[in-house]
XYZ file of C-alpha atoms in Angstrom:
569
model
C 130.429 88.705 33.143
C 128.882 90.898 35.820
C 130.622 90.376 39.118
C 129.810 93.265 41.411
C 128.343 96.685 41.993
C 129.793 99.304 44.280
C 128.193 102.591 45.102
C 130.490 105.372 46.157
C 129.650 108.919 47.059
C 132.637 111.096 46.310
C 132.507 114.839 45.826
C 128.742 114.804 46.363
C 128.090 112.388 43.482
C 126.973 108.759 43.539
C 128.942 106.651 41.071
C 128.145 103.091 40.029
C 131.221 100.932 39.333
C 130.361 97.848 37.306
C 133.103 95.256 36.910
C 133.251 92.534 34.294
C 135.694 89.721 33.733
C 136.564 91.150 30.320
C 136.175 94.869 30.744
C 135.524 97.740 33.107
C 132.779 100.252 32.584
C 132.172 103.418 34.585
C 128.574 104.571 34.442
C 127.877 108.284 34.312
C 127.267 109.781 37.766
C 123.842 110.963 38.802
C 122.841 113.574 41.423
C 123.369 112.787 45.060
C 119.746 113.637 45.822
C 118.828 110.205 44.463
C 118.385 107.626 47.187
C 120.483 104.483 46.757
C 117.712 102.482 48.370
C 115.412 103.288 45.464
C 117.831 102.866 42.624
C 119.330 99.457 43.084
C 116.297 97.270 42.337
C 117.200 97.122 38.655
C 120.559 96.157 37.210
C 121.520 97.911 33.973
C 123.976 96.333 31.603
C 125.704 97.549 28.482
C 125.895 95.381 25.392
C 127.653 92.216 26.540
C 130.936 90.902 25.271
C 130.996 87.697 23.251
C 132.248 85.846 26.283
C 129.402 87.211 28.380
C 126.839 86.163 25.774
C 128.312 82.679 25.543
C 128.361 82.245 29.319
C 124.789 83.511 29.707
C 123.458 81.339 26.893
C 125.269 78.323 28.324
C 123.529 78.824 31.666
C 120.119 79.382 30.120
C 120.438 76.467 27.684
C 121.354 74.220 30.597
C 118.321 75.414 32.511
C 116.102 74.919 29.466
C 116.535 71.149 29.751
C 115.046 71.449 33.222
C 112.198 73.763 32.295
C 109.110 72.313 30.671
C 106.975 75.435 30.330
C 104.912 76.757 27.429
C 103.530 80.153 26.562
C 100.011 80.540 27.956
C 97.510 82.253 25.691
C 94.517 82.996 27.950
C 93.107 82.661 31.466
C 91.638 79.191 30.779
C 95.105 77.976 29.813
C 96.497 79.427 33.042
C 93.921 77.492 35.078
C 94.708 74.307 33.141
C 98.431 74.785 33.764
C 97.898 75.262 37.497
C 95.678 72.144 37.616
C 98.336 70.084 35.829
C 100.984 71.368 38.235
C 98.864 70.322 41.202
C 98.456 66.826 39.724
C 102.202 66.551 39.168
C 102.831 67.855 42.699
C 100.765 65.001 44.116
C 102.629 62.465 41.997
C 106.056 63.858 42.843
C 105.314 64.116 46.570
C 105.139 60.300 46.798
C 108.740 59.807 45.649
C 112.071 61.503 46.438
C 113.024 64.388 44.133
C 116.418 65.328 42.828
C 117.593 68.940 42.993
C 116.984 69.223 39.237
C 113.407 67.976 39.621
C 112.749 70.470 42.399
C 114.084 73.302 40.235
C 112.055 72.125 37.242
C 108.912 72.019 39.350
C 109.607 75.519 40.690
C 110.232 76.891 37.213
C 106.893 75.562 35.951
C 105.077 77.570 38.607
C 106.365 80.785 37.029
C 104.106 81.900 34.194
C 105.768 82.807 30.889
C 104.353 86.164 29.807
C 104.116 87.179 26.160
C 102.319 89.522 23.760
C 98.991 87.727 24.158
C 98.639 86.899 27.841
C 100.443 89.697 29.708
C 97.651 92.258 29.951
C 95.032 89.560 30.667
C 97.208 88.278 33.500
C 97.753 91.738 35.010
C 94.069 92.669 34.735
C 92.749 89.319 35.929
C 94.743 88.935 39.158
C 94.947 91.052 42.294
C 98.674 90.406 42.738
C 101.150 89.681 39.941
C 104.906 89.675 40.591
C 106.884 90.049 37.353
C 110.522 89.395 36.515
C 111.728 91.219 33.394
C 114.901 89.678 31.999
C 117.124 89.332 28.948
C 118.438 85.902 27.852
C 122.017 87.147 27.488
C 122.087 88.846 30.890
C 124.102 86.896 33.466
C 122.476 88.713 36.354
C 119.064 87.608 35.093
C 120.290 84.018 34.817
C 121.497 84.147 38.421
C 118.189 85.535 39.679
C 115.778 83.263 37.807
C 116.352 80.101 39.930
C 115.849 82.135 43.124
C 112.726 83.692 41.627
C 111.397 80.224 40.809
C 112.198 78.936 44.310
C 110.390 81.951 45.766
C 107.376 81.133 43.575
C 107.383 77.555 44.884
C 107.617 78.737 48.490
C 104.811 81.254 48.030
C 102.633 78.556 46.526
C 103.288 76.292 49.529
C 102.039 78.977 51.927
C 99.004 79.540 49.674
C 99.955 83.101 48.742
C 97.575 84.817 46.341
C 100.352 86.264 44.205
C 100.865 85.049 40.638
C 104.523 84.899 39.596
C 105.407 85.655 35.984
C 108.467 86.408 33.899
C 108.886 88.110 30.534
C 111.722 87.977 28.041
C 112.188 91.715 27.474
C 114.344 91.145 24.420
C 111.767 88.946 22.710
C 108.794 91.099 23.749
C 110.301 94.603 24.059
C 107.071 96.579 23.632
C 105.159 94.600 26.264
C 108.106 94.735 28.668
C 108.474 98.485 28.174
C 104.768 99.011 28.844
C 105.144 97.076 32.099
C 108.015 99.319 33.179
C 110.985 97.048 32.462
C 113.912 99.378 31.768
C 116.894 97.273 32.770
C 117.822 93.678 33.528
C 116.726 92.169 35.724
C 113.711 94.219 36.834
C 111.230 93.052 39.476
C 107.794 94.668 39.646
C 104.738 93.921 41.786
C 101.347 94.701 40.249
C 98.518 95.288 42.711
C 95.167 95.512 40.933
C 96.985 96.559 37.780
C 99.193 99.238 39.371
C 102.929 98.515 39.571
C 105.425 99.243 42.302
C 109.182 98.587 42.143
C 110.821 95.827 44.116
C 113.016 97.138 46.941
C 114.100 93.941 48.686
C 117.116 91.672 48.546
C 117.904 89.034 45.941
C 117.906 85.789 47.889
C 114.905 83.476 47.743
C 114.023 84.169 51.373
C 114.205 87.953 50.903
C 111.968 87.799 47.829
C 109.370 85.732 49.717
C 109.386 88.045 52.739
C 108.994 91.181 50.619
C 106.178 89.741 48.500
C 104.230 88.401 51.489
C 104.481 91.736 53.268
C 103.291 93.620 50.201
C 100.402 91.218 49.609
C 98.820 91.252 53.045
C 100.882 88.933 55.270
C 103.334 91.106 57.221
C 103.312 88.765 60.259
C 103.282 84.970 60.609
C 101.309 83.763 63.620
C 102.646 80.647 65.394
C 100.104 78.567 67.306
C 102.082 75.456 68.327
C 105.551 74.150 69.118
C 105.519 72.118 65.904
C 104.755 75.239 63.878
C 107.577 77.038 65.690
C 110.084 74.263 64.884
C 108.948 74.231 61.253
C 109.386 78.014 61.094
C 112.930 77.735 62.482
C 113.909 75.390 59.636
C 113.009 78.030 57.044
C 114.151 81.326 58.585
C 117.619 82.405 59.685
C 116.640 85.913 60.811
C 113.339 87.181 62.184
C 111.676 89.473 64.713
C 109.468 87.727 67.278
C 106.706 89.305 69.366
C 104.841 87.889 72.375
C 101.407 89.304 73.238
C 98.723 87.923 75.586
C 96.091 89.163 73.167
C 96.699 90.345 69.657
C 95.252 93.749 70.362
C 95.993 97.022 72.144
C 98.324 99.986 71.405
C 101.574 97.998 71.816
C 100.395 95.348 69.379
C 99.188 98.001 66.931
C 102.667 99.543 66.839
C 104.181 96.081 66.341
C 101.912 95.524 63.324
C 102.748 98.966 61.894
C 106.471 98.210 62.151
C 106.001 94.790 60.527
C 104.047 96.351 57.664
C 106.577 99.154 57.105
C 109.704 96.975 57.192
C 110.446 95.144 53.925
C 113.357 92.912 54.922
C 112.723 91.086 58.200
C 110.143 88.383 58.752
C 107.939 89.179 61.759
C 106.445 86.317 63.768
C 104.006 86.496 66.701
C 102.655 84.207 69.398
C 100.587 84.474 72.565
C 102.282 81.808 74.735
C 105.625 81.962 76.522
C 106.387 78.317 75.698
C 106.237 78.971 71.952
C 108.116 82.257 72.357
C 110.909 80.427 74.177
C 111.218 78.044 71.232
C 111.721 81.019 68.926
C 113.771 83.205 71.273
C 115.925 81.797 74.052
C 114.983 82.727 77.640
C 111.998 85.007 77.027
C 110.972 84.547 80.677
C 107.742 86.322 81.593
C 108.245 89.592 79.721
C 104.975 90.541 78.035
C 104.659 92.228 75.658
C 108.017 91.063 74.345
C 110.004 91.804 71.174
C 113.377 90.510 70.041
C 115.404 89.863 66.912
C 117.113 86.550 66.125
C 120.111 86.104 63.793
C 122.415 83.227 62.829
C 125.618 84.416 64.536
C 127.281 84.595 67.974
C 125.035 87.508 68.960
C 122.003 85.385 68.102
C 119.384 86.887 70.425
C 118.881 90.618 70.959
C 116.103 91.848 73.237
C 114.197 95.052 72.505
C 113.933 97.188 75.655
C 112.338 100.367 74.308
C 108.782 101.623 74.117
C 106.459 99.944 71.638
C 106.447 102.690 69.030
C 106.758 101.983 65.314
C 109.733 104.255 64.601
C 111.667 103.043 67.648
C 111.038 99.415 66.726
C 112.205 100.039 63.157
C 115.350 101.779 64.412
C 116.071 98.826 66.700
C 115.751 96.431 63.773
C 117.943 98.602 61.558
C 120.623 98.708 64.250
C 120.594 94.944 64.730
C 119.621 93.305 61.438
C 123.220 92.859 60.257
C 125.744 90.523 61.923
C 128.338 92.141 64.175
C 130.725 91.694 61.255
C 129.093 91.308 57.843
C 130.922 89.133 55.313
C 130.378 90.949 52.029
C 128.963 88.854 49.179
C 127.355 89.698 45.863
C 123.984 88.610 47.302
C 124.052 90.962 50.318
C 126.071 93.779 48.719
C 122.990 95.805 47.753
C 121.793 95.987 51.376
C 125.283 96.764 52.682
C 125.860 99.627 50.237
C 122.416 101.069 50.970
C 122.980 101.248 54.729
C 122.988 104.763 56.168
C 125.523 103.862 58.875
C 129.193 104.734 58.901
C 131.077 101.732 57.523
C 134.370 100.135 58.481
C 135.738 97.715 55.888
C 138.373 95.110 56.689
C 140.276 93.744 53.682
C 142.196 90.564 54.427
C 142.664 86.987 53.324
C 139.898 84.809 54.744
C 142.265 82.688 56.862
C 144.028 85.698 58.337
C 140.748 87.427 59.144
C 139.710 84.575 61.458
C 142.383 85.836 63.860
C 140.858 89.331 63.729
C 137.199 88.320 63.866
C 136.815 88.373 67.656
C 138.347 91.848 68.238
C 136.249 93.254 65.401
C 133.116 91.656 66.853
C 133.925 93.178 70.244
C 134.343 96.605 68.661
C 131.133 96.149 66.672
C 129.154 95.519 69.879
C 130.165 98.952 71.155
C 129.355 100.812 67.925
C 126.615 98.713 66.301
C 123.941 101.416 66.341
C 126.283 103.789 64.467
C 128.926 101.779 62.587
C 128.665 98.727 60.337
C 131.735 96.471 60.272
C 132.245 94.651 56.970
C 134.807 92.011 55.989
C 135.885 91.720 52.343
C 138.101 88.905 51.103
C 141.040 90.769 49.589
C 141.527 87.907 47.112
C 138.058 88.502 45.667
C 138.851 91.097 42.995
C 135.192 91.522 42.101
C 134.318 92.849 45.557
C 137.624 94.145 46.919
C 139.155 96.029 43.988
C 136.433 98.675 43.554
C 136.986 99.787 47.155
C 140.758 99.505 47.171
C 140.968 101.527 43.966
C 139.434 104.452 45.858
C 142.485 104.345 48.112
C 144.973 103.711 45.317
C 145.712 100.365 46.982
C 144.211 97.984 44.438
C 147.428 95.936 44.258
C 147.778 95.539 48.015
C 147.811 92.056 49.544
C 148.200 93.189 53.151
C 145.388 93.425 55.703
C 143.803 96.876 55.491
C 141.208 98.595 57.656
C 139.315 101.442 56.013
C 136.224 103.504 56.714
C 133.654 105.466 54.714
C 131.226 108.236 55.481
C 128.972 108.213 52.426
C 127.129 111.344 53.578
C 130.245 113.487 53.218
C 132.268 111.382 50.784
C 135.095 111.083 53.318
C 137.298 108.013 53.557
C 139.769 106.915 56.198
C 142.605 104.420 56.576
C 143.923 102.766 59.738
C 147.662 103.301 59.354
C 148.650 101.250 62.433
C 148.338 97.515 63.141
C 144.740 96.273 63.654
C 145.096 95.471 67.352
C 141.936 95.462 69.513
C 142.900 98.841 71.023
C 143.638 100.401 67.622
C 140.399 99.060 66.126
C 138.348 100.541 68.956
C 140.227 103.857 68.774
C 139.649 103.937 65.000
C 135.904 103.409 65.467
C 135.711 106.041 68.208
C 137.579 108.564 66.063
C 135.241 107.854 63.167
C 132.219 108.573 65.363
C 133.696 111.763 66.804
C 134.886 113.006 63.420
C 138.451 113.296 64.681
C 140.102 110.917 62.204
C 142.245 112.566 59.525
C 140.750 111.968 56.095
C 142.672 109.771 53.707
C 143.705 111.143 50.306
C 145.304 108.742 47.885
C 148.714 109.489 46.477
C 151.295 107.945 44.209
C 154.848 107.488 45.406
C 156.978 110.634 45.516
C 158.841 110.875 42.178
C 162.323 112.144 41.409
C 161.880 115.532 39.697
C 165.565 116.213 39.232
C 166.241 118.120 35.981
C 162.561 117.870 34.934
C 161.163 120.743 32.853
C 157.718 119.858 34.168
C 157.723 118.524 37.713
C 155.336 115.747 38.736
C 153.162 116.508 41.754
C 151.462 113.753 43.796
C 148.991 113.935 46.663
C 151.750 113.799 49.275
C 153.726 116.666 47.708
C 150.879 119.007 46.714
C 151.288 121.149 49.851
C 155.037 121.602 49.432
C 155.375 121.887 45.661
C 152.248 123.914 44.909
C 150.685 125.644 47.922
C 153.938 126.116 49.838
C 156.134 127.084 46.904
C 157.664 130.559 46.743
C 157.142 130.612 42.959
C 154.245 130.900 40.548
C 152.962 127.471 39.560
C 151.205 126.449 36.363
C 149.578 123.082 37.102
C 148.235 120.705 34.468
C 145.589 118.353 35.941
C 145.020 115.246 33.820
C 143.711 111.675 33.907
C 144.594 108.590 31.823
C 141.116 108.372 30.259
C 140.864 112.060 29.303
C 140.413 112.443 25.523
C 141.869 115.961 25.243
C 144.642 115.645 27.808
C 147.262 114.640 25.261
C 146.741 117.856 23.283
C 147.005 119.978 26.411
C 150.066 118.026 27.520
C 151.874 118.964 24.304
C 150.904 122.616 24.748
C 152.251 122.646 28.304
C 155.515 121.029 27.146
C 155.869 123.748 24.501
C 155.154 126.478 27.059
C 157.612 124.966 29.541
C 160.396 125.152 26.930
C 159.438 128.725 26.023
C 159.529 129.925 29.651
C 162.529 127.811 30.634
C 165.018 129.743 32.707
C 162.375 131.965 34.281
C 163.113 131.418 37.955
C 159.770 132.609 39.331
C 157.632 130.204 37.252
C 157.361 126.417 37.631
C 155.431 124.076 35.355
C 153.869 121.041 37.063
C 151.431 118.214 36.366
C 149.325 115.856 38.482
C 147.324 112.716 37.662
C 143.957 113.310 39.343
C 142.944 109.658 38.985
C 145.731 108.521 41.316
C 146.202 111.564 43.575
C 143.896 113.554 45.832
C 144.161 116.655 47.997
C 141.399 118.628 49.733
C 142.439 121.801 47.871
C 142.894 120.181 44.478
C 139.730 121.001 42.577
C 138.901 120.244 38.967
C 135.456 119.942 37.435
C 136.704 118.388 34.212
C 139.904 117.255 32.546
C 142.255 118.548 31.413
C 142.358 121.578 33.710
C 145.094 124.242 33.757
C 145.467 126.235 36.968
C 147.821 129.162 37.521
C 148.764 129.594 41.206
C 150.050 133.186 41.737
C 152.914 133.404 44.184
C 151.046 135.966 46.297
C 147.634 134.198 46.299
C 147.938 130.421 46.279
C 144.474 129.935 47.769
C 142.794 131.362 44.638
C 144.230 129.684 41.535
C 143.280 131.085 38.129
C 141.772 128.692 35.608
C 143.288 128.964 32.132
C 141.351 128.040 28.963
C 142.627 124.670 27.707
C 141.227 125.244 24.205
C 143.312 128.360 23.616
C 146.389 128.347 21.416
C 149.873 128.171 22.884
C 150.387 131.807 21.912
C 147.255 132.940 23.764
C 148.228 130.912 26.823
C 151.695 132.507 26.809
C 150.074 135.972 26.730
C 147.905 135.059 29.754
C 150.856 133.665 31.691
C 152.856 136.854 31.051
C 149.873 138.907 32.197
C 149.566 137.031 35.503
C 153.319 137.148 36.060
C 153.295 140.947 35.632
C 150.362 141.327 38.012
C 152.314 139.496 40.689
C 155.554 141.569 40.607
C 156.849 145.133 40.318
C 160.006 144.177 38.353
C 158.386 143.248 35.052
C 161.530 143.249 32.881
C 163.103 140.253 34.602
C 160.130 137.965 35.123
C 158.374 137.644 31.774
C 159.142 136.184 28.373
C 158.340 137.405 24.897
C 155.230 136.024 23.252
C 155.428 132.784 21.271
């Protein structure tokens, strides 16, 4: 079962980590030039496990009892379906509805696309918003109810967009022609031309994105009743007050509303209505502010009315002071271009830390995002903690990431208010020491091949007064076992040679800024007189050839050849 996605930029590569209940899959990395904001709108899944299939089918079968839709063959059928829905809406509106009835009604609004009606639907409507899914995909099953709710909401506000969904497994050719390449995929067709969905995955976020892309970037409020109704439906929004909806300031407001894809913009021309939407507007006109559901509920914009400055203001303030990471908001959090401080703790314990973190966030909110992750939630916490080699930790941890450079940091003192603020300040100034994960220091007594960890790399490799042959390996490396046996054979052959030490390091659990390996296994020879320029040895060579190379490099590093080399194997 899919439970989370984490995007990490390490060593100038973005890597997707997908975690399942039954297994763990690492996707191949792709170049860092790709923008995360443009790559997360589709979720790709490998072939599911039997448990995943069963769980997905169970969800979809349950929903099927609530869904009473049929495949529509032509445009006349579509009109008939809409007419029937409107009749049922009138009948249902006169009596209370259960949650199941509401969901069933919402699902019927979504048109089932197939081989016969897809192209007619795309060609015959100005706006068509399509969900491509697979029946076995859990992520699709999670999204479909929200998609249906969004369709119902858009219908209520008389949006001109037609919502449709297509089973990409049942109709693979049609889905492929639409541009469905993974599950789920959301695509908006405008006069037959598609554009990818780039919004969030809650019902409200889907509605906001679709309305903005289909000609309604701003909602105008004309009465107190309309304002109160708006407040019931929106938890975050940007509100503008203008005497007249015209002029250069208003034009920039509209440009910002059209450009932004996440925040609902609302406008009014009276202070009384503005005060209903934003506390204590007073007589400021024009006025702009952002409202959120948290202690820092109202934030006033005090800059010039210019599109880019307005957008920057919204970007700086759209998240809570401390964001509680969930699977729903994770995409937006990972895509943020701010520095990020992550707090891993049990939910109850974090309540004691919330206020000092909120105070720190107020000082750094334009530059740093503060994020809380429940350390008990393996789906969200473990991918991050694994980067630090702390996946088994149960203690409160404060970490930080700079995704632009791939650097990560760890607060090694108690998270007191002073230490939290100092940590944030050091992150901004670039004065924090980077964190490199390391295993515990092992006992190498009497070992033919010593084990090096991140903490001992300086002393045992770079600071050693001997030549070092270092084997760099990982647990998942297919060829590492063969190289390991070769190194063991070489270590026995050269045993007793005092100026040569054989060593190994697990690169999956240990890091060092001067430990470099492009692939695994890697063999590096560190000459005693030039540790900063290790020599890479060919791992596919025979033990005899490797012994010849080692002898060669030993001779190059000393004048007393007779006492520092060994015969060939």
